[in-house]
Tab-separated table of C-alpha atoms in Angstrom:
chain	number	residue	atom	x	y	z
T	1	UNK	CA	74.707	-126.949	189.630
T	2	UNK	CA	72.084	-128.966	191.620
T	3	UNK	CA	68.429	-128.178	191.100
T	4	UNK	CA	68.730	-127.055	194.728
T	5	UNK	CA	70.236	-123.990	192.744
T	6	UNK	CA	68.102	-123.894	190.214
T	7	UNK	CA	65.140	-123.548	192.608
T	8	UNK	CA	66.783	-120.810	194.064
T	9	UNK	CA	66.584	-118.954	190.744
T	10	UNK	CA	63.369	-119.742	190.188
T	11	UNK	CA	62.512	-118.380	193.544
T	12	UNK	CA	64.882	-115.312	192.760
T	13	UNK	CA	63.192	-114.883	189.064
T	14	UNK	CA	59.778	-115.121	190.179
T	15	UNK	CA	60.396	-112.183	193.051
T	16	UNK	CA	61.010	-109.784	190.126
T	17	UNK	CA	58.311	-107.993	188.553
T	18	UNK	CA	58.785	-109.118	184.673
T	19	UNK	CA	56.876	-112.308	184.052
T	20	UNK	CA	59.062	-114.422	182.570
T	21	UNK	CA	58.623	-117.757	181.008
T	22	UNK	CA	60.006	-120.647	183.509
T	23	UNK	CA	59.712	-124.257	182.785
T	24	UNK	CA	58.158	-126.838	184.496
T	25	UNK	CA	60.156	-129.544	186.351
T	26	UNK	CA	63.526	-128.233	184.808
T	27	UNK	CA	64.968	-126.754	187.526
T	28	UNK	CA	67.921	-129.075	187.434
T	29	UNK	CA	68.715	-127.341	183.893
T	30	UNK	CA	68.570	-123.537	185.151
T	31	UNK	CA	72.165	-122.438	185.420
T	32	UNK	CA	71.598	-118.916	186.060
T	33	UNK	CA	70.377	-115.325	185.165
T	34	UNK	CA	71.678	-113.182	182.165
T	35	UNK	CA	71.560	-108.988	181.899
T	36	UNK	CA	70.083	-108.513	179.128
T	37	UNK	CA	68.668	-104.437	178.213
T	38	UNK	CA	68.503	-103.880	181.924
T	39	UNK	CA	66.179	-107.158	182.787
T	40	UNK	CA	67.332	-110.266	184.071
T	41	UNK	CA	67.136	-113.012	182.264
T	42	UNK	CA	66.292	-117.351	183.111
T	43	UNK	CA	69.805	-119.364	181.737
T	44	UNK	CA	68.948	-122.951	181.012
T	45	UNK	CA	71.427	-125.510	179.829
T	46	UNK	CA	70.010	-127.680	176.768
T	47	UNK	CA	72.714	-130.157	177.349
T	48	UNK	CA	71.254	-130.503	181.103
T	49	UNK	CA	67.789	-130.340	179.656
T	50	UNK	CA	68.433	-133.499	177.378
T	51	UNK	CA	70.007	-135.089	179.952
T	52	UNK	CA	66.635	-134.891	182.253
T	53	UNK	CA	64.526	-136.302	179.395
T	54	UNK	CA	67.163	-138.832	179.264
T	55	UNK	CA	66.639	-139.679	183.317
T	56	UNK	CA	63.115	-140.210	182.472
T	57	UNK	CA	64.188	-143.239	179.291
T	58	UNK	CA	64.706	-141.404	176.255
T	59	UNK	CA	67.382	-141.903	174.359
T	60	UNK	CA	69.875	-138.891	173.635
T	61	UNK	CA	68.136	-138.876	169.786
T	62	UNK	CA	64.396	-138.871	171.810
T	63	UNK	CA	65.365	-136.322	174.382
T	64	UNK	CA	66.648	-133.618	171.892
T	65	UNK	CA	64.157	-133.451	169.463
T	66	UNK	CA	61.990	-133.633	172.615
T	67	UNK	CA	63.716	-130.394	173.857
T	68	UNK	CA	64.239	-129.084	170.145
T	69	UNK	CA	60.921	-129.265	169.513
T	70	UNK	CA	58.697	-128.765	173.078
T	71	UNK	CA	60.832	-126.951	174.599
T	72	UNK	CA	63.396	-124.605	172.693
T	73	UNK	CA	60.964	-123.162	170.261
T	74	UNK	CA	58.177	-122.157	172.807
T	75	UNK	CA	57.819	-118.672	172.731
T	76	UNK	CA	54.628	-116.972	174.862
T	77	UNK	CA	53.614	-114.070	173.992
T	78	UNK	CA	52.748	-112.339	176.848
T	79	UNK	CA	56.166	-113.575	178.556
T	80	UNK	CA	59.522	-112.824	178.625
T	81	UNK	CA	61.342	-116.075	177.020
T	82	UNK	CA	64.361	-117.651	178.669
T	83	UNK	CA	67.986	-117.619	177.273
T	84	UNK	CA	68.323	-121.474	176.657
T	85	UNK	CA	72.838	-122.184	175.493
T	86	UNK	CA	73.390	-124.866	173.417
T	87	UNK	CA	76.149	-126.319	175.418
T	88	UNK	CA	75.952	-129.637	173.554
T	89	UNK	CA	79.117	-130.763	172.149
T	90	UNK	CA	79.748	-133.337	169.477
């Protein structure tokens, strides 16, 4: 999925009335929207968002405790938190 699509998510996400949590500059790693209890959920793609960390000269090791760590276990109060699949395979 290009981050073309992912900004159309965003766009799509952000015309509902929930107020979900949506990363910054990680469009390229939103791969869709989940039902979930009658709302609609942000999908992101951890494999997707190591590999942008990655584009920007971290290592695989750097970029996923990077994402592990800063992006993974944010949770806002106030928002509705993203679905985020581990789609990394070993």
């Amino acid at each position: 999925m290009s981050s073309a699509s992912g900004q159309h998510i965003r766009e799509y996400i952000n015309g509902l009335d929930e107020s979900f949590l949506l990363f910054d500059d990680l469009d390229d790693a939103l791969i869709g929207i989940a039902a979930v209890d009658y709302l609609e959920y942000p999908v992101y793609s951890k494999r997707k968002m190591v590999k942008h960390f990655m584009s920007d000269g971290m290592s695989f090791d750097e970029a996923l405790e990077y994402v592990d760590f800063n992006v993974v276990c944010i949770k806002v109060s106030d928002a509705l938190n993203p679905i985020i699949v581990d789609d990394i395979t070993f």
